Coordinates of C-alpha atoms in Angstrom, one line a residue:
Chain T
X1 CA 17.3 7.7 -37.1
X2 CA 19.6 10.5 -38.1
X3 CA 17.6 13.4 -36.9
X4 CA 18.9 16.2 -34.7
X5 CA 19.0 17.7 -32.1
X6 CA 19.6 15.1 -29.4
X7 CA 16.7 14.2 -27.1
X8 CA 17.3 16.8 -24.5
X9 CA 15.0 18.1 -21.8
X10 CA 16.5 21.5 -21.6
X11 CA 14.4 24.5 -22.7
X12 CA 15.0 25.5 -26.3
X13 CA 16.0 29.2 -26.3
X14 CA 14.8 31.3 -29.2
X15 CA 12.1 28.9 -30.3
X16 CA 8.6 30.2 -31.1
X17 CA 5.2 29.2 -30.0
X18 CA 3.5 26.4 -31.8
X19 CA 0.1 26.7 -30.4
X20 CA -1.7 27.0 -27.1
X21 CA -3.9 24.7 -25.2
X22 CA -7.6 25.1 -24.6
X23 CA -7.0 24.7 -20.8
X24 CA -6.1 27.8 -18.9
X25 CA -5.3 26.5 -15.5
X26 CA -4.5 28.6 -12.5
X27 CA -0.7 28.6 -12.5
X28 CA 0.1 31.9 -11.0
X29 CA 2.9 31.5 -8.4
X30 CA 2.0 32.5 -4.9
X31 CA 4.9 34.9 -4.8
X32 CA 5.1 38.3 -6.6
X33 CA 8.9 38.0 -6.7
X34 CA 9.8 38.1 -10.4
X35 CA 12.7 35.7 -9.7
X36 CA 10.1 33.1 -8.6
X37 CA 8.1 33.6 -11.8
X38 CA 11.2 33.2 -13.9
X39 CA 12.2 30.0 -12.2
X40 CA 8.7 28.6 -12.4
X41 CA 8.5 29.5 -16.1
X42 CA 11.9 28.0 -16.8
X43 CA 11.0 24.7 -15.0
X44 CA 7.6 24.6 -16.8
X45 CA 9.3 25.2 -20.2
X46 CA 11.8 22.4 -19.4
X47 CA 8.9 20.0 -18.6
X48 CA 7.2 21.1 -21.9
X49 CA 10.5 20.3 -23.7
X50 CA 10.5 16.9 -22.1
X51 CA 6.9 16.2 -23.2
X52 CA 7.8 17.4 -26.7
X53 CA 10.7 14.9 -26.8
X54 CA 8.4 12.1 -25.4
X55 CA 5.8 12.8 -28.1
X56 CA 8.5 12.4 -30.7
X57 CA 10.1 9.5 -28.9
X58 CA 6.9 7.4 -28.4
X59 CA 6.3 7.7 -32.1
X60 CA 9.6 5.9 -32.6
X61 CA 8.9 3.4 -29.8
X62 CA 5.6 2.4 -31.4
X63 CA 7.1 1.8 -34.7
X64 CA 9.1 -1.1 -33.4
X65 CA 6.3 -2.7 -31.3
X66 CA 3.2 -4.7 -32.3
X67 CA -0.1 -5.8 -30.9
X68 CA -0.7 -5.0 -27.2
X69 CA 2.7 -3.3 -26.8
X70 CA 2.0 -1.0 -29.7
X71 CA -1.4 -0.2 -28.3
X72 CA 0.3 0.7 -25.0
X73 CA 2.8 2.9 -26.8
X74 CA -0.1 4.7 -28.5
X75 CA -1.8 5.2 -25.1
X76 CA 1.4 6.6 -23.6
X77 CA 1.9 8.9 -26.6
X78 CA -1.6 10.2 -26.1
X79 CA -0.9 10.8 -22.4
X80 CA 2.2 12.8 -23.3
X81 CA 0.3 14.8 -25.9
X82 CA -2.3 15.6 -23.3
X83 CA 0.3 16.6 -20.7
X84 CA 2.1 18.7 -23.3
X85 CA -1.1 20.6 -24.0
X86 CA -1.7 21.0 -20.2
X87 CA 1.8 22.6 -19.8
X88 CA 1.1 24.9 -22.7
X89 CA -2.0 26.0 -20.8
X90 CA 0.0 26.6 -17.6
X91 CA 2.6 28.7 -19.5
X92 CA -0.1 30.8 -21.2
X93 CA -1.6 31.4 -17.7
X94 CA 1.8 32.6 -16.6
X95 CA 2.0 35.0 -19.6
X96 CA 4.8 33.0 -21.1
X97 CA 5.0 31.8 -24.7
X98 CA 5.1 28.0 -24.8
X99 CA 8.3 26.8 -26.5
X100 CA 8.0 24.8 -29.7
X101 CA 9.0 21.2 -30.3
X102 CA 12.1 20.6 -32.4
X103 CA 11.4 19.1 -35.8
X104 CA 13.3 16.0 -34.8
X105 CA 15.6 14.6 -32.1
X106 CA 18.7 12.5 -32.1
X107 CA 18.2 9.3 -30.0
X108 CA 20.6 8.5 -27.2
X109 CA 21.1 5.0 -28.7
X110 CA 20.1 3.0 -31.7
X111 CA 16.4 1.9 -31.6
X112 CA 15.9 -0.9 -34.1
X113 CA 13.9 -3.6 -32.4
X114 CA 11.3 -4.2 -29.7
X115 CA 13.9 -4.5 -26.9
X116 CA 15.6 -1.3 -27.7
X117 CA 12.3 0.4 -28.2
X118 CA 11.3 -0.6 -24.7
X119 CA 14.6 0.6 -23.3
X120 CA 14.2 3.9 -25.1
X121 CA 10.8 4.4 -23.6
X122 CA 12.3 3.8 -20.2
X123 CA 15.0 6.3 -20.9
X124 CA 12.4 8.9 -22.0
X125 CA 10.6 8.4 -18.7
X126 CA 13.8 8.6 -16.7
X127 CA 14.6 12.0 -18.2
X128 CA 11.1 13.2 -18.0
X129 CA 10.9 12.3 -14.3
X130 CA 13.9 14.5 -13.6
X131 CA 12.4 17.6 -15.2
X132 CA 9.1 17.1 -13.3
X133 CA 11.0 16.8 -10.1
X134 CA 12.6 20.2 -10.8
X135 CA 9.1 21.5 -11.5
X136 CA 7.9 20.2 -8.1
X137 CA 10.8 22.2 -6.5
X138 CA 10.4 25.3 -8.6
X139 CA 8.0 27.3 -6.6
X140 CA 5.3 27.7 -4.1
X141 CA 2.3 27.4 -6.4
X142 CA 0.5 24.3 -5.1
X143 CA -1.6 23.7 -8.2
X144 CA 1.5 23.5 -10.4
X145 CA 3.3 21.4 -7.7
X146 CA 0.5 18.9 -7.6
X147 CA 0.3 18.6 -11.3
X148 CA 4.1 18.0 -11.5
X149 CA 4.0 15.5 -8.7
X150 CA 1.2 13.6 -10.4
X151 CA 3.2 13.6 -13.6
X152 CA 6.2 12.3 -11.8
X153 CA 4.1 9.4 -10.5
X154 CA 2.7 8.7 -13.9
X155 CA 6.1 8.7 -15.4
X156 CA 7.4 6.2 -12.8
X157 CA 4.4 3.9 -13.6
X158 CA 5.1 4.0 -17.4
X159 CA 8.8 3.3 -16.8
X160 CA 8.0 0.3 -14.7
X161 CA 5.7 -1.0 -17.4
X162 CA 8.3 -0.7 -20.2
X163 CA 11.4 -1.8 -18.3
X164 CA 10.1 -3.9 -15.4
X165 CA 12.2 -1.9 -13.1
X166 CA 11.3 0.4 -10.2
X167 CA 13.6 3.1 -9.1
X168 CA 13.9 3.9 -5.4
X169 CA 13.9 7.6 -6.2
X170 CA 12.3 8.4 -9.5
X171 CA 13.6 11.7 -10.9
X172 CA 16.5 11.7 -8.4
X173 CA 18.3 8.6 -9.4
X174 CA 18.9 10.1 -12.8
X175 CA 20.8 13.0 -11.4
X176 CA 24.5 13.5 -11.3
X177 CA 25.8 12.2 -8.0
X178 CA 23.1 9.6 -7.7
X179 CA 23.3 6.0 -9.0
X180 CA 22.5 5.8 -12.7
X181 CA 23.1 9.6 -13.1
Chain R
X1 CA 14.0 -6.9 -9.7
X2 CA 16.9 -4.8 -10.6
X3 CA 18.3 -3.4 -7.4
X4 CA 21.2 -1.5 -8.9
X5 CA 19.7 1.7 -7.5
X6 CA 20.8 1.2 -3.9
X7 CA 22.3 4.5 -3.1
X8 CA 24.2 5.4 0.0
X9 CA 22.4 8.2 1.7
X10 CA 25.1 10.7 0.8
X11 CA 24.5 10.1 -2.9
X12 CA 20.8 10.8 -2.7
X13 CA 21.6 13.9 -0.7
X14 CA 24.0 15.0 -3.3
X15 CA 21.4 14.5 -5.9
X16 CA 18.9 16.5 -3.9
X17 CA 21.5 19.2 -3.6
X18 CA 21.1 19.7 -7.4
X19 CA 17.4 20.4 -7.1
X20 CA 16.8 24.1 -7.6
X21 CA 16.0 25.8 -4.4
X22 CA 13.9 28.9 -3.7
X23 CA 14.2 30.4 -0.3
X24 CA 13.1 33.8 -1.4
X25 CA 10.5 34.7 1.2
X26 CA 12.1 33.1 4.2
X27 CA 14.3 35.2 6.4
X28 CA 16.8 34.4 9.1
X29 CA 16.1 34.8 12.7
X30 CA 19.0 36.9 13.8
X31 CA 17.9 39.5 16.3
X32 CA 14.5 38.0 16.8
X33 CA 13.1 38.6 20.3
X34 CA 12.7 35.5 22.3
X35 CA 9.3 33.9 21.9
X36 CA 8.6 35.4 18.6
X37 CA 8.6 32.8 15.9
X38 CA 10.1 33.8 12.6
X39 CA 8.6 32.8 9.3
X40 CA 11.6 30.7 8.7
X41 CA 11.3 29.0 12.1
X42 CA 7.6 28.3 11.5
X43 CA 8.4 26.8 8.1
X44 CA 11.1 24.7 9.4
X45 CA 9.0 23.5 12.3
X46 CA 6.2 22.6 9.9
X47 CA 8.6 20.8 7.6
X48 CA 9.9 18.9 10.5
X49 CA 6.4 17.6 11.2
X50 CA 5.9 16.7 7.5
X51 CA 9.3 14.9 7.5
X52 CA 8.4 13.1 10.6
X53 CA 5.0 12.0 9.2
X54 CA 6.6 10.8 6.0
X55 CA 9.3 8.9 8.0
X56 CA 6.7 7.2 10.1
X57 CA 4.8 6.2 7.0
X58 CA 7.9 4.5 5.7
X59 CA 8.4 2.9 9.1
X60 CA 5.0 1.4 9.0
X61 CA 5.6 0.0 5.5
X62 CA 8.8 -1.6 6.7
X63 CA 7.0 -3.2 9.6
X64 CA 4.3 -4.5 7.3
X65 CA 6.9 -5.8 4.9
X66 CA 8.7 -7.6 7.6
X67 CA 5.6 -9.1 9.1
X68 CA 4.4 -10.2 5.6
X69 CA 7.7 -11.9 4.8
X70 CA 7.8 -13.6 8.3
X71 CA 4.3 -15.0 7.7
X72 CA 4.8 -15.9 4.0
X73 CA 8.4 -16.5 3.1
X74 CA 7.4 -17.2 -0.5
X75 CA 6.7 -13.5 -0.8
X76 CA 10.2 -12.4 0.1
X77 CA 11.5 -12.2 -3.4
X78 CA 8.6 -9.9 -4.3
X79 CA 8.6 -7.7 -1.3
X80 CA 12.1 -7.4 0.0
X81 CA 13.5 -5.3 -3.0
X82 CA 10.9 -2.7 -2.1
X83 CA 11.7 -3.0 1.6
X84 CA 15.2 -1.9 0.5
X85 CA 13.7 1.1 -1.1
X86 CA 11.9 2.0 2.1
X87 CA 15.0 1.8 4.1
X88 CA 16.6 4.2 1.6
X89 CA 13.6 6.5 1.9
X90 CA 13.9 6.6 5.7
X91 CA 17.6 7.5 5.4
X92 CA 16.8 10.3 2.8
X93 CA 14.0 11.7 4.9
X94 CA 15.9 11.7 8.1
X95 CA 19.0 13.1 6.4
X96 CA 17.0 15.9 4.7
X97 CA 16.6 18.0 7.9
X98 CA 15.5 18.1 11.5
X99 CA 12.7 16.1 13.0
X100 CA 10.4 17.6 15.6
X101 CA 11.7 18.1 19.1
X102 CA 11.7 14.8 21.1
X103 CA 10.8 12.8 18.0
X104 CA 12.5 9.4 18.0
X105 CA 12.7 6.7 15.3
X106 CA 12.8 3.7 17.5
X107 CA 11.8 1.0 15.0
X108 CA 13.0 2.2 11.7
X109 CA 15.3 0.0 9.6
X110 CA 17.7 1.9 7.4
X111 CA 20.1 1.2 4.6
X112 CA 22.9 1.6 7.0
X113 CA 21.7 -0.6 9.8
X114 CA 20.1 -3.3 7.8
X115 CA 16.6 -4.7 7.9
X116 CA 16.2 -6.4 11.3
X117 CA 12.9 -4.7 11.8
X118 CA 11.3 -7.7 13.6
X119 CA 14.2 -8.0 16.1
X120 CA 13.8 -4.3 16.9
X121 CA 10.1 -4.7 17.3
X122 CA 10.5 -7.6 19.6
X123 CA 12.9 -5.7 21.8
X124 CA 10.4 -2.9 22.0
X125 CA 7.6 -5.3 22.8
X126 CA 5.7 -3.8 19.9
X127 CA 2.8 -5.5 18.1
X128 CA 3.1 -6.7 14.6
X129 CA 0.4 -5.8 12.1
X130 CA -2.0 -8.6 11.2
X131 CA -1.1 -10.4 8.0
X132 CA -3.8 -12.5 6.1
X133 CA -3.4 -16.2 6.1
X134 CA -3.7 -16.3 2.3
X135 CA -0.6 -15.1 0.6
X136 CA -2.5 -13.5 -2.2
X137 CA -4.5 -11.4 0.2
X138 CA -1.3 -10.6 2.1
X139 CA 0.2 -9.3 -1.1
X140 CA -2.9 -7.3 -1.8
X141 CA -2.6 -5.7 1.7
X142 CA 1.0 -4.7 1.0
X143 CA -0.1 -3.2 -2.3
X144 CA -2.9 -1.2 -0.6
X145 CA -0.4 0.1 2.0
X146 CA 2.0 1.1 -0.8
X147 CA -0.7 3.0 -2.6
X148 CA -2.0 4.7 0.6
X149 CA 1.6 5.7 1.4
X150 CA 2.0 7.2 -2.1
X151 CA -1.1 9.3 -1.6
X152 CA 0.0 10.4 1.8
X153 CA 3.4 11.5 0.5
X154 CA 1.7 13.5 -2.3
X155 CA -0.4 15.3 0.4
X156 CA 2.7 15.9 2.4
X157 CA 4.5 17.2 -0.7
X158 CA 1.9 20.0 -0.9
X159 CA 2.4 20.9 2.7
X160 CA 6.2 21.1 2.5
X161 CA 7.6 24.6 2.5
X162 CA 11.1 23.4 1.5
X163 CA 11.2 22.8 -2.2
X164 CA 13.8 20.1 -1.6
X165 CA 11.6 18.3 0.8
X166 CA 8.7 18.6 -1.6
X167 CA 10.8 17.1 -4.4
X168 CA 11.9 14.2 -2.2
X169 CA 8.4 13.4 -1.1
X170 CA 7.1 13.5 -4.7
X171 CA 9.9 11.1 -5.7
X172 CA 9.1 8.7 -2.8
X173 CA 5.4 8.9 -3.7
X174 CA 6.2 7.9 -7.3
X175 CA 8.3 5.0 -6.1
X176 CA 5.5 3.7 -4.0
X177 CA 2.9 4.0 -6.7
X178 CA 5.3 1.9 -8.9
X179 CA 5.7 -0.6 -6.0
X180 CA 2.0 -1.2 -6.1
X181 CA 2.1 -1.7 -9.8
X182 CA 5.2 -3.9 -9.6
X183 CA 3.6 -6.2 -6.9
X184 CA 0.4 -6.3 -9.0
X185 CA 2.3 -7.6 -12.0
X186 CA 3.5 -10.7 -10.2

């Protein structure tokens, strides 16, 4: 896989909208402070970028798996697509333009067999957990916080299924200063 | 079980320090007349209660784990790695900020003090939770407790006014949902 850019979960400045979701959830932050809105939008865009990367990444993962594992990868891909669309809906509700996916992503390591595909799925979920943790902390809007916390739980469950490992602090362990970060 | 993620408390706290914080609507209490609770004071007091509730939830899990392992030693390999997580959760919660006035954590094991939960319970003359005679049912009970704790932490997460505490609680909730799944896969 020689595509660029790297699988990164940072927002992609300057990108354009690539569609909006049918859902229009209540995502308005409880504060009128524009700095709060900016931070909520930035964290939501980062989560969307993470879901874009996962949608791309699980396509790669599934290509190296077969049978039940491939079915599981398809199910996880569908879950990430659904979550991507949900985040687009939140951003639209916040009057923000959802950022687009990159055409392709560079992988953090070579994925060329089932074992490396599983490890890559675990890596995707590790990175995704960290951006959802930021979203939990991004503002006082409880609907958004609950959605992000639920997504963090779902990510930890997928990670366990792909790697057999359970982190003591999903989303935090991946940070600089913490083990594995 | 890979237990490479056994962080000293300071490392988790350092990681939490990287979580974006918003304290935009909370004000300091300088010059506040005695007896008048500030918004910040009210938020901190509420967070202390949330922290305390979460720490007690972790304490109860540690006690259940210890009682389960004491009754069914064959479950130790499955349960103990997650006991280690709970000790880390206790440390992170207690290290996150103040607990309510007069709150004490008598029984809690921690990553620093080790896991002699049963010894501490005995000294306190406290009762152990009942553990089913059947090891399969005992494991099912631990799984149910992990899942209930996860859901309780998610509820606490929504009540936390501190973004950092909310993030910590969401992370702990995620770990415990994965504990349930991990124990179910055995």
